[in-house]
Short mmCIF file of C-alpha atoms and ligand atoms in Angstrom, two decimals:
data_model
loop_
_atom_site.label_atom_id
_atom_site.label_comp_id
_atom_site.label_asym_id
_atom_site.label_seq_id
_atom_site.Cartn_x
_atom_site.Cartn_y
_atom_site.Cartn_z
CA MET G 5 22.63 -9.59 -18.20
CA ARG G 6 19.39 -8.38 -16.63
CA ALA G 7 17.29 -9.99 -19.33
CA LEU G 8 19.22 -13.22 -18.79
CA ARG G 9 18.42 -13.20 -15.07
CA ILE G 10 14.71 -13.16 -15.85
CA LEU G 11 14.89 -15.36 -18.94
CA LEU G 12 16.94 -18.17 -17.43
CA PRO G 13 14.51 -19.19 -14.64
CA ALA G 14 11.62 -18.87 -17.09
CA LEU G 15 13.36 -21.17 -19.56
CA LEU G 16 14.18 -23.61 -16.78
CA GLY G 17 10.53 -23.70 -15.67
CA LEU G 18 9.37 -24.26 -19.24
CA ALA G 19 11.91 -27.06 -19.69
CA LEU G 20 10.77 -28.81 -16.51
CA TRP G 21 7.15 -28.48 -17.57
CA GLN G 22 7.83 -29.83 -21.06
CA GLY G 23 10.02 -32.56 -19.59
CA ALA G 24 7.20 -33.71 -17.29
CA VAL G 25 4.79 -33.79 -20.22
CA TRP G 26 7.23 -35.92 -22.26
CA VAL G 27 8.16 -38.30 -19.46
CA PHE G 28 4.74 -38.94 -17.92
CA ALA G 29 2.73 -38.32 -21.10
CA PRO G 30 -0.42 -37.32 -19.19
CA PRO G 31 -3.67 -36.71 -21.10
CA ALA G 32 -4.01 -33.05 -22.16
CA PHE G 33 -6.92 -32.43 -19.77
CA ILE G 34 -4.64 -33.34 -16.83
CA LEU G 35 -1.50 -31.48 -17.87
CA PRO G 36 -1.33 -29.70 -21.22
CA GLY G 37 2.12 -28.91 -22.58
CA PRO G 38 3.53 -25.40 -22.93
CA ALA G 39 2.78 -25.32 -26.63
CA GLU G 40 -0.88 -26.14 -26.10
CA VAL G 41 -1.23 -23.51 -23.39
CA ALA G 42 0.48 -20.96 -25.60
CA GLY G 43 -1.99 -21.88 -28.31
CA ALA G 44 -4.91 -21.45 -25.92
CA LEU G 45 -3.51 -18.10 -24.81
CA TRP G 46 -3.39 -16.89 -28.40
CA GLN G 47 -6.75 -18.29 -29.50
CA ASN G 48 -8.57 -16.90 -26.48
CA ARG G 49 -6.72 -13.60 -26.33
CA ALA G 50 -9.85 -11.48 -26.68
CA LEU G 51 -11.71 -13.49 -24.04
CA LEU G 52 -8.74 -13.44 -21.66
CA ALA G 53 -8.21 -9.72 -22.15
CA GLU G 54 -11.86 -8.98 -21.41
CA HIS G 55 -11.85 -10.98 -18.18
CA ALA G 56 -8.40 -9.71 -17.22
CA GLY G 57 -9.75 -6.18 -17.55
CA ILE G 58 -12.52 -6.96 -15.05
CA THR G 59 -10.13 -8.58 -12.59
CA SER G 60 -7.64 -5.71 -12.94
CA LEU G 61 -10.34 -3.19 -12.16
CA GLU G 62 -11.35 -5.12 -9.04
CA VAL G 63 -7.73 -5.42 -7.94
CA LEU G 64 -6.91 -1.76 -8.50
CA LEU G 65 -10.04 -0.54 -6.71
CA GLY G 66 -9.44 -2.95 -3.82
CA LEU G 67 -5.81 -1.88 -3.63
CA ALA G 68 -6.64 1.82 -3.57
CA LEU G 69 -9.46 1.49 -1.03
CA GLY G 70 -7.60 -1.00 1.17
CA ALA G 71 -4.44 1.09 1.15
CA GLY G 72 -6.41 4.23 1.98
CA LEU G 73 -8.35 2.55 4.75
CA GLY G 74 -5.21 0.89 6.16
CA TRP G 75 -3.39 4.24 6.06
CA ALA G 76 -6.20 5.96 7.94
CA THR G 77 -6.55 3.17 10.49
CA ALA G 78 -2.83 3.14 11.27
CA ILE G 79 -2.85 6.91 11.76
CA GLY G 80 -5.91 6.67 13.97
CA LEU G 81 -4.29 3.98 16.09
CA ALA G 82 -1.06 5.98 16.33
CA ALA G 83 -2.96 9.11 17.33
CA SER G 84 -4.73 7.42 20.20
CA PRO G 85 -2.91 4.86 22.36
CA PRO G 86 -6.14 3.83 24.16
CA LEU G 87 -7.75 3.19 20.78
CA ALA G 88 -4.70 1.16 19.75
CA ARG G 89 -4.85 -0.90 22.92
CA THR G 90 -8.52 -1.71 22.28
CA LEU G 91 -8.51 -2.20 18.53
CA ARG G 92 -5.17 -3.85 17.88
CA PRO G 93 -6.08 -7.22 19.49
CA ILE G 94 -9.35 -7.19 17.55
CA LEU G 95 -7.44 -6.58 14.33
CA VAL G 96 -5.05 -9.42 15.07
CA VAL G 97 -7.84 -11.85 15.96
CA SER G 98 -9.69 -10.87 12.80
CA GLN G 99 -6.70 -12.22 10.89
CA ALA G 100 -7.42 -15.67 12.30
CA VAL G 101 -10.64 -15.75 10.27
CA PRO G 102 -9.74 -17.29 6.90
CA VAL G 103 -10.64 -14.92 4.09
CA PHE G 104 -12.12 -17.83 2.16
CA ALA G 105 -14.78 -18.11 4.83
CA LEU G 106 -15.74 -14.48 4.32
CA ALA G 107 -16.08 -14.63 0.56
CA PRO G 108 -19.59 -16.19 0.50
CA ILE G 109 -20.79 -13.66 3.05
CA LEU G 110 -19.38 -10.77 1.05
CA THR G 111 -21.09 -12.14 -2.05
CA LEU G 112 -24.30 -12.35 -0.07
CA TRP G 113 -23.96 -8.76 1.09
CA PHE G 114 -22.58 -7.09 -2.01
CA GLY G 115 -23.95 -9.31 -4.78
CA TYR G 116 -22.32 -11.07 -7.71
CA GLY G 117 -20.89 -7.94 -9.27
CA LEU G 118 -17.78 -5.86 -8.83
CA ALA G 119 -18.39 -4.75 -5.24
CA SER G 120 -17.95 -8.10 -3.51
CA LYS G 121 -14.59 -8.70 -5.27
CA VAL G 122 -13.35 -5.23 -4.45
CA ALA G 123 -14.38 -5.83 -0.84
CA MET G 124 -12.50 -9.13 -0.87
CA ALA G 125 -9.29 -7.56 -2.24
CA LEU G 126 -9.68 -4.70 0.24
CA LEU G 127 -10.09 -7.07 3.18
CA ILE G 128 -7.11 -9.17 2.27
CA ILE G 129 -4.72 -6.19 2.07
CA TYR G 130 -6.20 -4.09 4.86
CA PHE G 131 -4.33 -5.84 7.65
CA PRO G 132 -0.86 -5.98 6.05
CA VAL G 133 -1.04 -2.29 5.16
CA THR G 134 -2.39 -1.23 8.55
CA SER G 135 0.06 -3.36 10.44
CA ALA G 136 3.18 -2.40 8.46
CA PHE G 137 2.36 1.31 8.67
CA PHE G 138 1.34 1.23 12.33
CA ASP G 139 4.49 -0.64 13.37
CA ALA G 140 6.56 1.98 11.58
CA LEU G 141 4.56 4.77 13.23
CA ARG G 142 5.43 3.30 16.61
CA SER G 143 9.15 3.08 15.99
CA THR G 144 10.10 6.69 15.34
CA PRO G 145 13.67 7.19 16.63
CA ALA G 146 13.52 8.43 20.22
CA ALA G 147 16.05 11.19 19.54
CA TRP G 148 13.73 12.75 16.95
CA LEU G 149 10.77 12.59 19.31
CA ASP G 150 12.82 14.14 22.11
CA GLN G 151 13.94 16.95 19.87
CA ALA G 152 10.36 17.64 18.76
CA ARG G 153 9.16 17.76 22.36
CA VAL G 154 11.88 20.24 23.33
CA MET G 155 10.82 22.35 20.36
CA GLY G 156 7.36 22.56 21.88
CA ALA G 157 5.40 20.35 19.49
CA THR G 158 1.93 19.02 20.33
CA PRO G 159 1.33 15.26 19.92
CA ALA G 160 -0.82 15.94 16.85
CA ARG G 161 1.95 17.93 15.15
CA ILE G 162 4.54 15.33 16.13
CA LEU G 163 2.35 12.73 14.48
CA TRP G 164 1.83 14.71 11.31
CA HIS G 165 5.24 16.31 10.81
CA LEU G 166 7.47 13.63 12.29
CA ARG G 167 5.97 10.19 12.81
CA VAL G 168 4.02 9.95 9.55
CA PRO G 169 6.88 10.97 7.26
CA ALA G 170 9.32 8.87 9.28
CA ALA G 171 7.02 5.86 8.83
CA LEU G 172 6.72 6.22 5.07
CA PRO G 173 9.09 3.29 4.36
CA GLY G 174 6.84 1.07 6.50
CA LEU G 175 3.78 2.14 4.54
CA LEU G 176 5.58 1.45 1.27
CA SER G 177 6.57 -2.07 2.30
CA GLY G 178 2.94 -2.65 3.31
CA LEU G 179 1.87 -1.52 -0.16
CA ARG G 180 4.36 -3.86 -1.83
CA LEU G 181 2.81 -6.77 0.08
CA ALA G 182 -0.64 -5.50 -0.82
CA ALA G 183 0.19 -5.57 -4.53
CA VAL G 184 0.79 -9.33 -4.25
CA TYR G 185 -2.21 -10.07 -2.03
CA ALA G 186 -4.88 -7.98 -3.74
CA PRO G 187 -5.16 -10.21 -6.86
CA ILE G 188 -5.56 -13.26 -4.61
CA GLY G 189 -8.50 -11.55 -2.91
CA ALA G 190 -10.18 -10.69 -6.20
CA ILE G 191 -9.73 -14.22 -7.58
CA ILE G 192 -11.18 -15.79 -4.43
CA GLY G 193 -14.14 -13.44 -4.75
CA GLU G 194 -14.65 -14.50 -8.34
CA TRP G 195 -14.47 -18.18 -7.45
CA VAL G 196 -17.24 -17.87 -4.93
CA GLY G 197 -19.66 -16.15 -7.19
CA ALA G 198 -19.16 -14.18 -10.37
CA SER G 199 -20.09 -14.07 -14.01
CA ARG G 200 -16.93 -12.28 -15.15
CA GLY G 201 -13.23 -12.10 -14.32
CA LEU G 202 -10.26 -14.45 -14.59
CA GLY G 203 -11.28 -16.44 -11.50
CA TYR G 204 -14.66 -17.10 -13.10
CA LEU G 205 -12.98 -18.04 -16.36
CA MET G 206 -10.72 -20.52 -14.56
CA LEU G 207 -13.69 -22.27 -12.98
CA LEU G 208 -15.57 -22.26 -16.26
CA ALA G 209 -12.62 -23.73 -18.17
CA ASN G 210 -12.04 -26.29 -15.46
CA GLY G 211 -15.67 -27.38 -15.49
CA ARG G 212 -15.55 -27.93 -19.24
CA ALA G 213 -12.23 -29.80 -19.07
CA LYS G 214 -10.57 -27.02 -21.06
CA THR G 215 -7.43 -27.38 -19.01
CA ASP G 216 -5.31 -25.44 -21.52
CA LEU G 217 -7.58 -22.40 -21.12
CA MET G 218 -7.50 -22.78 -17.38
CA PHE G 219 -3.67 -22.80 -17.45
CA ALA G 220 -3.74 -19.79 -19.75
CA SER G 221 -5.92 -17.93 -17.21
CA VAL G 222 -3.55 -18.83 -14.41
CA LEU G 223 -0.65 -17.48 -16.45
CA VAL G 224 -2.50 -14.24 -17.08
CA VAL G 225 -3.27 -13.86 -13.35
CA ALA G 226 0.39 -14.47 -12.54
CA GLY G 227 1.42 -11.94 -15.17
CA LEU G 228 -1.01 -9.37 -13.76
CA THR G 229 0.27 -9.91 -10.24
CA VAL G 230 3.92 -9.63 -11.23
CA GLY G 231 3.15 -6.54 -13.30
CA LEU G 232 1.26 -4.92 -10.43
CA TYR G 233 4.02 -5.74 -7.96
CA ARG G 234 6.68 -4.31 -10.24
CA ALA G 235 4.68 -1.14 -10.81
CA VAL G 236 4.09 -0.60 -7.08
CA ASP G 237 7.70 -1.50 -6.30
CA ALA G 238 9.01 0.96 -8.89
CA LEU G 239 6.70 3.70 -7.61
CA ALA G 240 7.70 3.01 -4.01
CA GLY G 241 11.37 3.03 -4.98
CA ARG G 242 10.94 6.42 -6.64
CA VAL G 243 9.16 7.85 -3.62
CA GLU G 244 11.92 6.53 -1.35
CA ALA G 245 14.69 7.90 -3.56
CA ARG G 246 13.03 11.32 -3.78
CA ARG G 247 12.55 11.41 -0.05
CA ARG G 248 16.26 11.11 0.68
CA ALA G 249 17.97 12.85 -2.23
CA MET F 1 13.39 38.31 25.53
CA THR F 2 12.92 37.99 29.28
CA PRO F 3 16.16 37.66 31.23
CA PRO F 4 17.35 34.07 31.05
CA PRO F 5 17.07 31.95 34.19
CA GLY F 6 19.91 30.06 35.79
CA LEU F 7 19.86 26.27 35.99
CA LEU F 8 20.03 24.07 39.03
CA PHE F 9 20.29 20.31 39.27
CA ASP F 10 20.26 18.59 42.62
CA GLY F 11 19.63 14.87 42.75
CA ARG F 12 20.36 11.64 40.96
CA VAL F 13 19.08 9.85 37.88
CA ARG F 14 18.59 6.11 37.63
CA ALA F 15 17.40 3.84 34.84
CA GLY F 16 16.61 0.19 35.26
CA GLY F 17 18.53 -0.19 38.52
CA THR F 18 21.74 1.49 37.32
CA THR F 19 22.75 5.02 38.20
CA CYS F 20 23.09 7.31 35.18
CA LEU F 21 24.00 10.49 37.06
CA GLY F 22 24.82 11.70 40.54
CA PRO F 23 23.92 12.17 43.28
CA VAL F 24 25.27 15.61 42.46
CA ARG F 25 24.49 19.29 42.75
CA MET F 26 25.24 21.48 39.75
CA ALA F 27 24.36 25.06 38.93
CA ALA F 28 24.67 27.12 35.75
CA GLU F 29 24.65 30.86 36.22
CA ALA F 30 21.97 32.94 34.50
CA GLY F 31 23.08 34.61 31.29
CA ARG F 32 26.49 32.91 31.37
CA TRP F 33 28.20 30.23 29.35
CA THR F 34 29.00 27.15 31.45
CA CYS F 35 31.19 24.37 30.08
CA LEU F 36 30.75 20.89 31.48
CA LEU F 37 33.52 18.35 31.09
CA GLY F 38 34.08 14.90 32.49
CA PRO F 39 34.75 11.29 31.63
CA SER F 40 32.60 9.43 29.15
CA GLY F 41 29.53 7.83 30.69
CA VAL F 42 29.52 10.00 33.82
CA GLY F 43 26.12 11.48 32.95
CA LYS F 44 26.70 14.75 31.11
CA SER F 45 24.16 14.08 28.40
CA THR F 46 21.75 12.77 31.02
CA LEU F 47 22.07 16.08 32.86
CA LEU F 48 21.20 18.07 29.72
CA HIS F 49 18.26 15.78 29.06
CA CYS F 50 16.94 16.45 32.56
CA PHE F 51 16.99 20.20 31.96
CA ALA F 52 15.30 19.64 28.59
CA GLY F 53 12.52 17.69 30.33
CA LEU F 54 13.46 14.42 28.64
CA ALA F 55 13.98 12.07 31.56
CA GLY F 56 11.73 9.58 29.72
CA GLY F 57 12.57 6.03 30.72
CA MET F 58 14.72 7.30 33.58
CA THR F 59 13.72 8.37 37.06
CA LEU F 60 14.99 11.62 38.49
CA LYS F 61 15.14 11.79 42.28
CA GLY F 62 15.57 15.43 43.18
CA ARG F 63 15.13 18.49 41.03
CA ALA F 64 16.25 19.88 37.71
CA GLY F 65 14.97 23.25 36.70
CA ALA F 66 15.25 27.00 36.42
CA THR F 67 16.43 29.14 39.31
CA ASP F 68 13.49 31.53 38.82
CA GLY F 69 11.11 28.73 39.79
CA ASP F 70 9.14 28.73 36.53
CA PRO F 71 9.06 25.61 34.39
CA LEU F 72 11.66 25.37 31.64
CA ASP F 73 9.15 24.14 29.02
CA GLY F 74 9.33 26.36 25.98
CA ARG F 75 12.42 28.18 27.20
CA VAL F 76 15.04 25.60 26.22
CA ALA F 77 16.80 24.73 22.98
CA LEU F 78 18.74 21.48 22.88
CA MET F 79 21.45 20.49 20.46
CA ALA F 80 21.78 16.79 21.21
CA GLN F 81 24.89 14.69 20.77
CA SER F 82 23.48 13.21 17.53
CA ASP F 83 22.47 15.79 14.92
CA GLY F 84 18.86 14.57 14.61
CA LEU F 85 18.45 15.98 11.09
CA LEU F 86 15.34 14.56 9.43
CA PRO F 87 16.37 12.83 6.19
CA TRP F 88 13.23 13.74 4.23
CA LEU F 89 13.56 17.49 4.82
CA THR F 90 16.06 19.79 3.13
CA VAL F 91 18.72 21.38 5.29
CA ALA F 92 16.80 24.68 5.31
CA GLU F 93 13.57 22.91 6.26
CA ASN F 94 15.42 21.16 9.07
CA VAL F 95 16.55 24.52 10.40
CA THR F 96 12.95 25.77 10.58
CA LEU F 97 11.58 22.45 11.87
CA GLY F 98 10.75 23.96 15.27
CA ALA F 99 8.48 26.57 13.71
CA ARG F 100 6.57 23.95 11.75
CA LEU F 101 6.22 21.78 14.86
CA ARG F 102 4.79 24.75 16.76
CA GLY F 103 2.35 25.56 13.96
CA LYS F 104 4.17 28.78 13.11
CA ARG F 105 5.15 30.03 9.69
CA PRO F 106 8.81 29.13 9.04
CA ASP F 107 11.00 32.21 8.68
CA ARG F 108 12.94 31.29 5.55
CA ASN F 109 15.03 34.44 5.50
CA ARG F 110 16.23 33.89 9.03
CA ALA F 111 17.02 30.26 8.23
CA ALA F 112 18.99 31.33 5.15
CA ALA F 113 20.88 33.93 7.17
CA LEU F 114 21.76 31.40 9.87
CA LEU F 115 22.82 28.83 7.29
CA SER F 116 25.15 31.28 5.64
CA ARG F 117 26.57 32.23 9.04
CA VAL F 118 27.41 28.58 9.76
CA GLY F 119 28.97 28.34 6.28
CA LEU F 120 26.19 26.35 4.63
CA GLY F 121 24.69 29.19 2.59
CA ASP F 122 24.79 27.16 -0.64
CA LEU F 123 23.59 23.87 0.82
CA GLY F 124 20.14 24.83 2.13
CA ASP F 125 18.33 22.93 -0.63
CA ARG F 126 20.24 19.70 -0.10
CA LYS F 127 19.03 16.72 1.86
CA PRO F 128 21.08 15.87 4.98
CA ARG F 129 22.41 12.66 3.44
CA ALA F 130 24.35 14.79 0.97
CA LEU F 131 26.24 16.57 3.78
CA SER F 132 29.50 15.64 5.47
CA GLY F 133 29.59 14.94 9.20
CA GLY F 134 30.86 18.42 10.00
CA GLN F 135 28.33 20.05 7.69
CA ARG F 136 25.55 18.11 9.39
CA GLN F 137 26.73 19.33 12.77
CA ARG F 138 26.72 22.93 11.56
CA ALA F 139 23.20 22.46 10.17
CA ALA F 140 22.13 21.20 13.61
CA LEU F 141 23.77 24.28 15.17
CA ALA F 142 21.80 26.54 12.81
CA ARG F 143 18.60 24.71 13.79
CA THR F 144 19.42 25.24 17.48
CA LEU F 145 20.14 28.94 16.99
CA TYR F 146 16.90 29.33 15.01
CA GLU F 147 14.96 28.31 18.13
CA ASP F 148 15.95 31.58 19.83
CA ARG F 149 15.45 30.33 23.39
CA PRO F 150 16.86 31.92 26.58
CA VAL F 151 18.36 28.62 27.74
CA VAL F 152 20.56 26.69 25.33
CA LEU F 153 21.89 23.20 25.99
CA LEU F 154 24.73 22.09 23.69
CA ASP F 155 25.96 18.49 23.79
CA GLU F 156 29.41 18.32 22.17
CA PRO F 157 28.24 20.75 19.46
CA PHE F 158 31.56 21.16 17.64
CA SER F 159 33.03 17.67 18.03
CA ALA F 160 32.98 16.86 14.29
CA LEU F 161 34.49 20.14 13.06
CA ASP F 162 37.97 20.90 11.71
CA VAL F 163 40.07 23.43 13.62
CA ALA F 164 39.14 26.45 11.52
CA HIS F 165 35.42 25.73 11.43
CA ARG F 166 35.44 24.90 15.10
CA ALA F 167 36.97 28.28 15.99
CA ARG F 168 34.49 30.07 13.71
CA MET F 169 31.49 28.23 15.13
CA GLN F 170 32.68 28.92 18.67
CA ASP F 171 32.89 32.64 17.92
CA LEU F 172 29.52 32.63 16.18
CA SER F 173 27.81 30.78 19.02
CA ALA F 174 29.36 33.02 21.67
CA ARG F 175 28.06 36.06 19.77
CA GLU F 176 24.58 34.68 19.00
CA LEU F 177 24.03 33.32 22.51
CA ALA F 178 25.61 36.21 24.42
CA SER F 179 22.39 36.95 26.32
CA CYS F 180 21.48 33.30 26.96
CA THR F 181 22.17 30.82 29.70
CA VAL F 182 24.31 28.25 27.93
CA LEU F 183 25.27 24.84 29.26
CA GLN F 184 27.72 23.17 26.94
CA VAL F 185 29.14 19.67 27.24
CA THR F 186 32.55 19.23 25.66
CA HIS F 187 35.53 16.88 25.82
CA ASP F 188 37.92 19.53 24.51
CA PRO F 189 39.74 21.53 27.23
CA ALA F 190 40.93 24.13 24.69
CA GLU F 191 37.34 24.72 23.60
CA ALA F 192 36.15 25.01 27.19
CA ALA F 193 38.96 27.47 27.91
CA ARG F 194 37.78 29.67 25.01
CA LEU F 195 34.06 29.58 25.75
CA GLY F 196 33.43 28.91 29.41
CA ASP F 197 32.54 31.74 31.78
CA ARG F 198 32.43 28.85 34.20
CA LEU F 199 34.23 25.53 33.87
CA LEU F 200 32.80 22.48 35.61
CA ILE F 201 34.13 18.95 35.71
CA LEU F 202 31.58 16.25 36.47
CA THR F 203 32.92 13.06 38.01
CA ALA F 204 31.42 10.20 39.93
CA ALA F 205 32.52 12.00 43.09
CA GLY F 206 30.69 15.21 42.23
CA ILE F 207 31.36 18.59 40.60
CA ALA F 208 34.75 20.29 40.56
CA GLU F 209 35.17 23.86 39.31
CA ILE F 210 38.16 25.47 37.61
CA ASP F 211 38.66 29.08 38.67
CA THR F 212 38.09 31.47 35.74
CA ARG F 213 37.95 34.74 37.72
CA GLN F 214 41.21 36.04 36.28
CA ALA F 215 40.33 35.11 32.69
CA PRO F 216 39.12 37.64 30.05
CA PRO F 217 35.53 37.58 28.76
CA ILE F 218 34.46 35.01 26.17
CA PRO F 219 35.12 34.13 23.43
CA ARG F 220 38.79 34.12 24.42
CA ALA F 221 41.50 34.02 21.76
CA ALA F 222 42.70 30.46 21.33
CA ASP F 223 46.36 31.45 21.59
CA ALA F 224 46.09 34.01 24.40
CA GLY F 225 48.14 33.32 27.50
CA ALA F 226 45.11 33.19 29.79
CA THR F 227 43.37 30.68 27.48
CA LEU F 228 46.42 28.45 27.29
CA ASP F 229 46.79 28.65 31.06
CA LEU F 230 43.14 27.60 31.52
CA THR F 231 43.57 24.80 29.01
CA GLY F 232 46.57 23.54 30.94
CA ARG F 233 44.85 23.64 34.31
CA LEU F 234 41.74 21.95 32.93
CA THR F 235 43.75 19.22 31.26
CA ARG F 236 45.67 18.53 34.45
CA ARG F 237 42.45 18.24 36.46
CA LEU F 238 40.84 15.99 33.86
CA LEU F 239 43.88 13.70 34.02
CA GLU F 240 43.72 13.70 37.82
CA VAL F 241 40.05 12.73 37.99
CA ALA F 242 40.30 10.06 35.29
N1 ATP A 3 18.27 4.82 28.93
C1 ATP A 3 19.28 4.42 29.69
N2 ATP A 3 19.16 3.29 30.44
C2 ATP A 3 20.16 2.85 31.22
N3 ATP A 3 21.33 3.48 31.34
C3 ATP A 3 21.52 4.60 30.63
C4 ATP A 3 20.51 5.13 29.77
N4 ATP A 3 21.00 6.23 29.20
C5 ATP A 3 22.25 6.39 29.67
N5 ATP A 3 22.58 5.42 30.54
C6 ATP A 3 23.82 5.29 31.28
O1 ATP A 3 23.98 6.48 32.00
C7 ATP A 3 25.32 6.86 32.06
C8 ATP A 3 25.46 8.29 31.63
O2 ATP A 3 25.20 8.41 30.24
P1 ATP A 3 25.43 9.80 29.48
O3 ATP A 3 25.01 9.61 28.05
O4 ATP A 3 24.77 10.87 30.23
O5 ATP A 3 27.01 9.95 29.54
P2 ATP A 3 27.92 11.14 29.05
O6 ATP A 3 28.59 11.71 30.23
O7 ATP A 3 27.15 12.07 28.19
O8 ATP A 3 29.00 10.36 28.18
P3 ATP A 3 29.73 10.79 26.80
O9 ATP A 3 30.79 11.75 27.16
O10 ATP A 3 30.32 9.51 26.31
O11 ATP A 3 28.70 11.36 25.89
C9 ATP A 3 26.08 5.89 31.17
O12 ATP A 3 26.80 5.01 32.00
C10 ATP A 3 25.02 5.17 30.39
O13 ATP A 3 25.40 3.84 30.20
MG1 MG A 4 27.08 12.46 26.17
#
């Protein structure tokens, strides 16, 4: 049943794809068919794996650093209302800057290597994590806060023993979002300037009209993203289940 | 423990243009158990919150405090109308929450002893979600007793309990809090008749008191003549003021 739920949409997508190829009969460099892309996937498996490894490393590092930084920022904002009043508008405005526009600057600052892509992934997830966690930190049930105050708790202890654990679900939903965004950040970074990674491979394949390889790279990126999301989701689910039972 | 102070409220509480309580004058005698009854929405919980220093969002015109003139901060334990158990802590950890929030080492033995006294000796390692409504309420009672404060505010503390547990928890609380100033809100006249040294009815018109001078000391037997008589008089008054 479960397998069917995943398999059916996948089969439908493949059928549509193959149908379009049959009906419109486009040249292979415009739209290769599923069979050709599968062939390219298999032939270039070593190449794809090598570049996927690079991209995965960037994504994982960006995810870890961005999540850590977002966690710390949210706690800092929650600890100090004046700080929150000052910084929160800046954070929100910073979101109006398209990340694409930052990518060349990051490449300029951090070079063509790993660092600029990690920075890109970090930047793209920093706000969702910070914002989800901070919102949760601000919405601790009033009855719990009241009780803690009557018990004689200081604001710092209320934050640490009450607000942070109560906001854990918010942090986890921020991390789930981050798992989807982080690969986008890394790929953008690789587009702007890189000599390795799936984003680089896509551009390379595109430039040489190897559209089947380009599609294969896209599929691998999608697979990576889904895999990462499922891993984070499963981990978050386990943390949530343990927390309550 | 220093002798517990009495409580005095004199004023009114408003929130967003509506009156939540009063104007009224209400006193709870030092070292005694005072039961507060009255129709829903009249401001009983609001009154307890004022003594607990939780008028947040509301404005108190007048005073709410201890009769010895010192602030009540750090001298009050509150068992609110909702149990307030934290879902990520075990029942035992919930009982010692106050210690952790004050930066003190939790006294696990005391928590275990209190939990077994409220009949939850085997459930200390469970999370609150795995408790029934009545078990949750008893866990909250254990947490309140753990606080060991001279002034104890109880907001409908036994409302979710079956008859037998209710009687047992009433006896336990009367024993544990014998030297405290207790202000208990309840809707149950029979419970008030068992526990109240003083019986107050709060209405929109003010405070009415039921005379308990002839009654035996608390906790009174549920089926004793004096208790039944008090229950009857209280019920009649509650019907009159409704
Ligand atoms: N934050 C608030 N803002 C506005 N009105 C409030 C607020 N809190 C309580 N009230 C109002 O104040 C009144 C008193 O509320 P309170 O909870 O003290 O009643 P109560 O006597 O404890 O009732 P019950 O027996 O049902 O628990 C109610 O009419 C309620 O609607
Ligand atoms: Mg109430």
